Amino acid sequence: MTAAGAVALASGGLEARVAAAVLAAEERRRFAPVKISRERLIRTVVGLRPYRAEGFVLKTERVGEKTVTHNYGHGGSGITLSWGTSELAVAEARAAGHTRFAVLGCGVMGLSTARLLQRRGLEVTIYAKELPPETTSNVAGGFWFPTSLYNPQRVDATFVAQYHEACRISHRAFQSLVGEQYGVRWIETYNLRREPPEVEHELPGGAYLYPETIIHRDAKRFPGFKHVTQFSTMLIEPAVYMNALLRDYLIAGGRVVVRELRGREELASLPEPAVINCTGLGARALFGDEKLIPVRGQLEVLLPQTEIDYCYLSGPHYMFPRRDGIVLGGTFEHERWTLEADPAQTPLILEGNAEVLKGFRR
């Protein structure tokens, strides 16, 4: 036990008992090793995050005879914010009084929006070029952490307030979906830094969203990392989750039309008077949003390890233990459009994560 721990115990009282419990838990905690090797690599996946420095778009406009509400541009936080911005988009879209809606896109944002419309008794048809499992959402990491979606220097207070509201709504919605049916679970996470952050307790979306937050500064426990933030968040399995959303939508009477819209003028051919645009990166061509750019992400997926019960983040590197494999990331390449795997990045991701894992006490 450390000297600080001994002093806390000697002082007695509730504070001392809490300190003792934390110390005991730290001493018991062991981290099962992630087995990183090329021989365990089962696939490499690439996705293009729909990023806007000014943040996601949530607004309504008239396009010919249609009322169009936009809900796109969520960067690396599409799954994380899906219920939040979709709730806000649906509230705005309903203000016009329509009862029949076309939703463009069948990724996580489109399906979440469609389900929320259905819950309000409205008629919905999804129009999409790709369906699960071929959407960008299906190759996401699925870690609930609302980050990598805007440049703080390019947004105003109104957007930040909207972002925080979306985080709150989405966080609560995912809590109701925890379980095997939707592939959602709580998981212990470690954010490892070699230098302390500018704001010690800062976590994206607000510290209240992350229960059991603990700050560690024990160099022996996490060798090489001077500042470690431990917290709990949710991990979503995209393959399970996306199938469950699509199933729920179809069971509730939703229709899906596989169709690619190539320009906003084609909206006139849709029978629904109201449209909610959830096309992600596709909104760049469809609605002419030149501020929307891809941020390419490559993931390496290893054979599953059921004994791994923690996640970590460390700079560009991260690890999420899903049932379909150990997900290792990652890359953040702005304005690179290719979906082809880059063989040169594979060893960098594997070796970078192997180095991070040296900082965990076994």
Short mmCIF file of C-alpha atoms in Angstrom, two decimals:
data_model
loop_
_atom_site.label_atom_id
_atom_site.label_comp_id
_atom_site.label_asym_id
_atom_site.label_seq_id
_atom_site.Cartn_x
_atom_site.Cartn_y
_atom_site.Cartn_z
CA MET A 1 0.00 0.00 0.00
CA THR A 2 1.21 3.54 -0.75
CA ALA A 3 2.08 6.04 2.00
CA ALA A 4 -0.95 8.12 1.03
CA GLY A 5 -3.16 5.06 1.41
CA ALA A 6 -1.77 4.33 4.87
CA VAL A 7 -2.44 7.92 6.00
CA ALA A 8 -6.01 7.75 4.68
CA LEU A 9 -6.66 4.52 6.56
CA ALA A 10 -5.22 5.89 9.76
CA SER A 11 -7.48 8.95 9.64
CA GLY A 12 -10.65 6.79 9.80
CA GLY A 13 -14.10 7.80 8.59
CA LEU A 14 -15.98 7.40 5.33
CA GLU A 15 -13.28 9.09 3.23
CA ALA A 16 -10.71 6.63 4.52
CA ARG A 17 -12.92 3.64 3.78
CA VAL A 18 -13.55 4.86 0.23
CA ALA A 19 -9.82 5.40 -0.29
CA ALA A 20 -9.12 1.92 1.01
CA ALA A 21 -11.68 0.40 -1.34
CA VAL A 22 -10.17 2.20 -4.33
CA LEU A 23 -6.67 1.09 -3.37
CA ALA A 24 -7.79 -2.51 -2.92
CA ALA A 25 -9.52 -2.51 -6.31
CA GLU A 26 -6.41 -1.11 -7.98
CA GLU A 27 -4.23 -3.75 -6.39
CA ARG A 28 -6.54 -6.57 -7.55
CA ARG A 29 -7.04 -5.34 -11.13
CA ARG A 30 -5.13 -7.25 -13.75
CA PHE A 31 -5.34 -6.72 -17.49
CA ALA A 32 -5.51 -9.77 -19.72
CA PRO A 33 -3.02 -9.27 -22.58
CA VAL A 34 -4.26 -8.56 -26.09
CA LYS A 35 -2.53 -10.99 -28.42
CA ILE A 36 -1.29 -8.76 -31.22
CA SER A 37 0.28 -10.49 -34.21
CA ARG A 38 -0.22 -10.67 -37.95
CA GLU A 39 -1.13 -14.33 -37.59
CA ARG A 40 -4.23 -13.31 -35.60
CA LEU A 41 -5.34 -10.68 -38.13
CA ILE A 42 -8.73 -11.65 -39.64
CA ARG A 43 -9.62 -8.53 -41.62
CA THR A 44 -8.77 -4.93 -42.41
CA VAL A 45 -11.64 -2.48 -42.83
CA VAL A 46 -11.74 1.10 -44.09
CA GLY A 47 -14.43 3.73 -43.60
CA LEU A 48 -14.83 7.39 -44.56
CA ARG A 49 -16.07 9.57 -41.72
CA PRO A 50 -18.36 12.43 -42.92
CA TYR A 51 -16.56 15.38 -41.30
CA ARG A 52 -17.33 19.09 -41.23
CA ALA A 53 -15.07 21.48 -39.33
CA GLU A 54 -18.24 23.46 -38.54
CA GLY A 55 -19.93 20.37 -37.08
CA PHE A 56 -22.99 18.38 -38.08
CA VAL A 57 -25.82 19.96 -40.09
CA LEU A 58 -29.26 20.09 -38.50
CA LYS A 59 -31.56 22.45 -40.38
CA THR A 60 -34.70 22.58 -42.54
CA GLU A 61 -35.11 24.11 -46.00
CA ARG A 62 -37.53 24.07 -48.92
CA VAL A 63 -36.39 22.24 -52.03
CA GLY A 64 -39.07 22.75 -54.67
CA GLU A 65 -42.27 21.36 -53.16
CA LYS A 66 -40.45 19.35 -50.50
CA THR A 67 -39.65 20.18 -46.91
CA VAL A 68 -36.11 18.87 -46.34
CA THR A 69 -34.55 18.48 -42.90
CA HIS A 70 -30.84 17.72 -42.82
CA ASN A 71 -29.17 15.40 -40.30
CA TYR A 72 -25.62 14.64 -41.47
CA GLY A 73 -21.92 15.40 -40.97
CA HIS A 74 -21.19 13.59 -37.68
CA GLY A 75 -17.52 12.79 -38.28
CA GLY A 76 -16.33 9.91 -36.11
CA SER A 77 -19.41 10.09 -33.85
CA GLY A 78 -22.22 8.83 -36.07
CA ILE A 79 -23.24 5.90 -33.90
CA THR A 80 -22.57 7.84 -30.70
CA LEU A 81 -24.83 10.78 -31.59
CA SER A 82 -27.37 8.88 -33.69
CA TRP A 83 -30.33 9.01 -31.29
CA GLY A 84 -29.54 12.55 -30.19
CA THR A 85 -29.35 14.45 -33.47
CA SER A 86 -32.08 12.25 -34.94
CA GLU A 87 -34.41 13.24 -32.07
CA LEU A 88 -33.66 16.91 -32.73
CA ALA A 89 -34.10 16.47 -36.49
CA VAL A 90 -37.45 14.69 -36.09
CA ALA A 91 -38.73 17.41 -33.75
CA GLU A 92 -37.82 20.05 -36.34
CA ALA A 93 -39.21 18.08 -39.29
CA ARG A 94 -42.57 17.48 -37.56
CA ALA A 95 -43.09 21.22 -37.10
CA ALA A 96 -44.37 21.44 -40.70
CA GLY A 97 -47.22 19.06 -39.84
CA HIS A 98 -46.48 16.32 -42.40
CA THR A 99 -47.39 12.69 -41.68
CA ARG A 100 -45.50 10.95 -44.53
CA PHE A 101 -41.72 11.05 -44.59
CA ALA A 102 -38.91 9.94 -46.86
CA VAL A 103 -35.64 9.23 -45.06
CA LEU A 104 -32.54 9.30 -47.23
CA GLY A 105 -29.88 6.82 -46.09
CA CYS A 106 -29.98 3.48 -44.29
CA GLY A 107 -26.96 3.90 -42.04
CA VAL A 108 -27.26 4.39 -38.31
CA MET A 109 -28.53 7.97 -38.69
CA GLY A 110 -31.19 7.05 -41.24
CA LEU A 111 -32.45 4.05 -39.28
CA SER A 112 -32.51 5.95 -35.98
CA THR A 113 -34.45 8.79 -37.59
CA ALA A 114 -36.90 6.38 -39.21
CA ARG A 115 -37.54 4.56 -35.92
CA LEU A 116 -38.22 7.82 -34.11
CA LEU A 117 -40.73 8.83 -36.78
CA GLN A 118 -42.44 5.44 -36.47
CA ARG A 119 -42.69 5.80 -32.71
CA ARG A 120 -44.71 8.92 -33.32
CA GLY A 121 -47.16 7.08 -35.59
CA LEU A 122 -45.83 8.53 -38.85
CA GLU A 123 -45.43 6.76 -42.20
CA VAL A 124 -41.83 6.28 -43.32
CA THR A 125 -40.01 5.06 -46.42
CA ILE A 126 -36.23 4.77 -46.50
CA TYR A 127 -34.46 5.45 -49.80
CA ALA A 128 -30.86 4.30 -49.86
CA LYS A 129 -28.09 3.22 -52.19
CA GLU A 130 -26.66 0.78 -49.63
CA LEU A 131 -28.26 -1.28 -46.86
CA PRO A 132 -26.65 -2.99 -43.85
CA PRO A 133 -24.14 -4.59 -43.80
CA GLU A 134 -22.79 -2.38 -46.62
CA THR A 135 -23.12 1.00 -44.88
CA THR A 136 -20.33 3.10 -43.40
CA SER A 137 -21.90 2.55 -39.97
CA ASN A 138 -21.20 -1.18 -40.25
CA VAL A 139 -17.42 -0.61 -40.33
CA ALA A 140 -17.37 1.83 -37.40
CA GLY A 141 -15.65 1.02 -34.13
CA GLY A 142 -18.89 1.42 -32.18
CA PHE A 143 -17.36 3.08 -29.12
CA TRP A 144 -19.61 5.63 -27.36
CA PHE A 145 -17.36 8.70 -27.31
CA PRO A 146 -18.56 11.88 -29.08
CA THR A 147 -15.32 13.14 -30.56
CA SER A 148 -13.66 13.82 -33.95
CA LEU A 149 -16.68 15.66 -35.33
CA TYR A 150 -15.86 19.40 -35.36
CA ASN A 151 -13.12 22.01 -34.99
CA PRO A 152 -13.64 23.95 -31.72
CA GLN A 153 -12.35 27.10 -33.45
CA ARG A 154 -15.06 26.90 -36.12
CA VAL A 155 -18.24 26.52 -34.06
CA ASP A 156 -20.33 28.92 -31.99
CA ALA A 157 -22.09 28.63 -28.64
CA THR A 158 -25.38 27.68 -30.29
CA PHE A 159 -23.82 24.66 -31.98
CA VAL A 160 -22.01 23.59 -28.80
CA ALA A 161 -25.29 23.68 -26.85
CA GLN A 162 -26.96 21.60 -29.56
CA TYR A 163 -24.05 19.14 -29.49
CA HIS A 164 -24.34 18.70 -25.72
CA GLU A 165 -28.10 18.19 -25.96
CA ALA A 166 -27.59 15.51 -28.63
CA CYS A 167 -25.01 13.78 -26.42
CA ARG A 168 -27.40 13.72 -23.47
CA ILE A 169 -30.33 12.35 -25.49
CA SER A 170 -28.26 9.72 -27.27
CA HIS A 171 -26.51 8.53 -24.11
CA ARG A 172 -29.83 7.92 -22.39
CA ALA A 173 -31.27 6.15 -25.44
CA PHE A 174 -28.38 3.70 -25.66
CA GLN A 175 -28.71 2.86 -21.98
CA SER A 176 -32.18 1.47 -22.77
CA LEU A 177 -30.68 -0.81 -25.43
CA VAL A 178 -27.99 -2.48 -23.31
CA GLY A 179 -28.08 -6.24 -23.81
CA GLU A 180 -27.34 -8.97 -26.32
CA GLN A 181 -30.33 -8.19 -28.52
CA TYR A 182 -28.82 -4.87 -29.64
CA GLY A 183 -25.16 -5.65 -29.00
CA VAL A 184 -24.70 -2.80 -26.49
CA ARG A 185 -22.76 -3.12 -23.22
CA TRP A 186 -20.97 -1.04 -20.62
CA ILE A 187 -17.20 -1.36 -20.53
CA GLU A 188 -14.28 -0.06 -18.46
CA THR A 189 -12.06 2.29 -20.46
CA TYR A 190 -8.65 3.89 -20.02
CA ASN A 191 -7.54 7.09 -21.74
CA LEU A 192 -3.74 7.02 -21.56
CA ARG A 193 -1.66 10.16 -21.97
CA ARG A 194 2.05 10.76 -21.68
CA GLU A 195 1.34 14.37 -20.73
CA PRO A 196 -1.63 15.71 -18.74
CA PRO A 197 -4.52 17.27 -20.71
CA GLU A 198 -5.19 21.01 -20.66
CA VAL A 199 -8.40 20.41 -18.69
CA GLU A 200 -7.89 17.56 -16.24
CA HIS A 201 -11.45 16.22 -15.99
CA GLU A 202 -12.52 17.03 -19.56
CA LEU A 203 -14.35 14.25 -21.42
CA PRO A 204 -16.25 14.83 -24.68
CA GLY A 205 -19.90 15.69 -24.17
CA GLY A 206 -19.57 16.27 -20.44
CA ALA A 207 -18.05 14.40 -17.49
CA TYR A 208 -21.52 13.41 -16.20
CA LEU A 209 -21.84 10.99 -19.14
CA TYR A 210 -18.99 8.81 -17.85
CA PRO A 211 -19.66 7.00 -14.55
CA GLU A 212 -16.85 5.72 -12.37
CA THR A 213 -14.32 8.28 -13.59
CA ILE A 214 -10.98 7.98 -11.81
CA ILE A 215 -7.71 9.84 -12.45
CA HIS A 216 -4.55 7.72 -12.13
CA ARG A 217 -1.03 9.12 -11.80
CA ASP A 218 0.73 5.91 -10.84
CA ALA A 219 3.78 5.46 -13.09
CA LYS A 220 4.25 1.90 -11.79
CA ARG A 221 0.71 0.88 -12.63
CA PHE A 222 0.74 2.39 -16.13
CA PRO A 223 4.41 2.56 -17.18
CA GLY A 224 5.12 5.40 -19.59
CA PHE A 225 1.81 7.19 -19.03
CA LYS A 226 1.82 10.08 -16.57
CA HIS A 227 -1.91 10.75 -16.72
CA VAL A 228 -4.59 8.06 -17.11
CA THR A 229 -8.33 8.67 -16.99
CA GLN A 230 -10.44 5.61 -16.21
CA PHE A 231 -14.16 5.72 -16.95
CA SER A 232 -17.10 3.60 -18.04
CA THR A 233 -18.87 4.02 -21.36
CA MET A 234 -20.80 1.89 -23.83
CA LEU A 235 -19.53 -0.30 -26.64
CA ILE A 236 -21.86 -1.01 -29.56
CA GLU A 237 -21.37 -4.00 -31.88
CA PRO A 238 -22.25 -2.54 -35.32
CA ALA A 239 -23.02 -5.89 -37.00
CA VAL A 240 -25.55 -6.78 -34.29
CA TYR A 241 -26.87 -3.28 -33.76
CA MET A 242 -27.47 -2.34 -37.39
CA ASN A 243 -29.34 -5.60 -38.08
CA ALA A 244 -31.48 -5.03 -34.99
CA LEU A 245 -32.40 -1.48 -36.06
CA LEU A 246 -33.32 -2.59 -39.58
CA ARG A 247 -35.37 -5.49 -38.17
CA ASP A 248 -37.28 -3.18 -35.81
CA TYR A 249 -37.97 -0.75 -38.64
CA LEU A 250 -39.35 -3.46 -40.94
CA ILE A 251 -41.43 -5.09 -38.21
CA ALA A 252 -43.04 -1.71 -37.53
CA GLY A 253 -44.18 -1.54 -41.17
CA GLY A 254 -41.37 0.52 -42.66
CA ARG A 255 -40.55 0.34 -46.37
CA VAL A 256 -37.10 0.32 -47.96
CA VAL A 257 -36.45 1.37 -51.56
CA VAL A 258 -32.95 0.69 -52.89
CA ARG A 259 -32.28 3.75 -54.99
CA GLU A 260 -29.47 6.24 -55.44
CA LEU A 261 -30.49 9.88 -55.72
CA ARG A 262 -27.93 11.73 -57.85
CA GLY A 263 -29.10 15.29 -57.32
CA ARG A 264 -31.53 17.39 -55.31
CA GLU A 265 -33.74 17.77 -58.38
CA GLU A 266 -34.61 14.05 -58.08
CA LEU A 267 -36.38 14.72 -54.77
CA ALA A 268 -39.38 15.87 -56.79
CA SER A 269 -40.01 12.26 -57.88
CA LEU A 270 -40.52 11.05 -54.30
CA PRO A 271 -44.18 10.73 -53.25
CA GLU A 272 -43.57 11.88 -49.66
CA PRO A 273 -43.91 15.64 -49.00
CA ALA A 274 -41.26 15.66 -46.23
CA VAL A 275 -37.67 14.43 -46.50
CA ILE A 276 -35.02 13.90 -43.82
CA ASN A 277 -31.54 13.75 -45.31
CA CYS A 278 -29.28 11.26 -43.48
CA THR A 279 -26.89 10.53 -46.35
CA GLY A 280 -23.67 11.23 -44.46
CA LEU A 281 -20.81 11.89 -46.87
CA GLY A 282 -23.25 11.52 -49.75
CA ALA A 283 -24.72 14.94 -48.87
CA ARG A 284 -21.65 16.56 -50.43
CA ALA A 285 -22.74 15.58 -53.95
CA LEU A 286 -26.48 15.38 -53.35
CA PHE A 287 -26.85 18.82 -51.73
CA GLY A 288 -23.62 20.52 -52.77
CA ASP A 289 -22.05 20.79 -49.32
CA GLU A 290 -18.39 21.43 -50.17
CA LYS A 291 -17.49 21.79 -46.48
CA LEU A 292 -18.21 18.09 -45.99
CA ILE A 293 -15.04 16.03 -46.40
CA PRO A 294 -13.98 12.44 -45.73
CA VAL A 295 -11.72 11.52 -42.85
CA ARG A 296 -10.44 8.08 -43.74
CA GLY A 297 -10.12 5.51 -40.96
CA GLN A 298 -8.44 2.10 -41.23
CA LEU A 299 -9.01 -0.61 -38.60
CA GLU A 300 -7.25 -3.91 -38.07
CA VAL A 301 -9.39 -6.68 -36.57
CA LEU A 302 -7.85 -9.62 -34.69
CA LEU A 303 -9.38 -12.90 -33.59
CA PRO A 304 -11.78 -12.39 -30.67
CA GLN A 305 -10.58 -12.73 -27.07
CA THR A 306 -13.44 -13.12 -24.62
CA GLU A 307 -11.15 -12.47 -21.65
CA ILE A 308 -10.45 -8.87 -22.67
CA ASP A 309 -12.78 -6.74 -20.54
CA TYR A 310 -11.45 -3.20 -21.10
CA CYS A 311 -10.95 -0.60 -23.84
CA TYR A 312 -8.20 1.99 -24.19
CA LEU A 313 -7.50 5.20 -26.08
CA SER A 314 -4.00 6.57 -26.56
CA GLY A 315 -3.42 9.25 -29.15
CA PRO A 316 -4.26 7.74 -32.56
CA HIS A 317 -4.30 4.21 -31.14
CA TYR A 318 -7.25 2.43 -29.55
CA MET A 319 -8.58 -1.05 -28.79
CA PHE A 320 -12.19 -2.23 -28.53
CA PRO A 321 -12.88 -5.90 -27.64
CA ARG A 322 -15.97 -6.86 -29.61
CA ARG A 323 -17.47 -10.33 -30.06
CA ASP A 324 -16.62 -10.26 -33.76
CA GLY A 325 -12.96 -9.45 -33.07
CA ILE A 326 -10.46 -7.22 -31.31
CA VAL A 327 -10.66 -3.87 -33.10
CA LEU A 328 -7.40 -1.91 -33.33
CA GLY A 329 -7.16 1.63 -34.67
CA GLY A 330 -6.48 3.81 -36.14
CA THR A 331 -5.98 6.47 -38.75
CA PHE A 332 -7.48 9.92 -39.29
CA GLU A 333 -6.67 11.02 -42.84
CA HIS A 334 -8.47 14.17 -43.94
CA GLU A 335 -9.69 14.37 -47.56
CA ARG A 336 -8.45 10.92 -48.55
CA TRP A 337 -11.28 9.29 -50.49
CA THR A 338 -10.06 5.75 -51.09
CA LEU A 339 -11.74 2.77 -49.42
CA GLU A 340 -8.86 0.49 -50.35
CA ALA A 341 -6.85 -0.88 -47.43
CA ASP A 342 -3.33 0.54 -47.21
CA PRO A 343 -0.91 -2.36 -46.49
CA ALA A 344 1.69 0.09 -45.16
CA GLN A 345 -0.66 1.17 -42.36
CA THR A 346 -1.27 -2.32 -41.00
CA PRO A 347 2.12 -2.76 -39.26
CA LEU A 348 1.96 0.80 -37.92
CA ILE A 349 -1.41 0.11 -36.28
CA LEU A 350 -0.35 -3.28 -34.92
CA GLU A 351 3.01 -2.08 -33.61
CA GLY A 352 1.60 1.16 -32.21
CA ASN A 353 -1.03 -0.69 -30.20
CA ALA A 354 1.50 -3.27 -29.04
CA GLU A 355 3.58 -0.42 -27.64
CA VAL A 356 0.56 1.08 -25.84
CA LEU A 357 -0.21 -2.27 -24.23
CA LYS A 358 3.20 -2.30 -22.57
CA GLY A 359 1.75 0.37 -20.29
CA PHE A 360 -0.75 -2.04 -18.71
CA ARG A 361 0.20 -4.01 -15.62
CA ARG A 362 -0.51 -7.70 -16.15
#
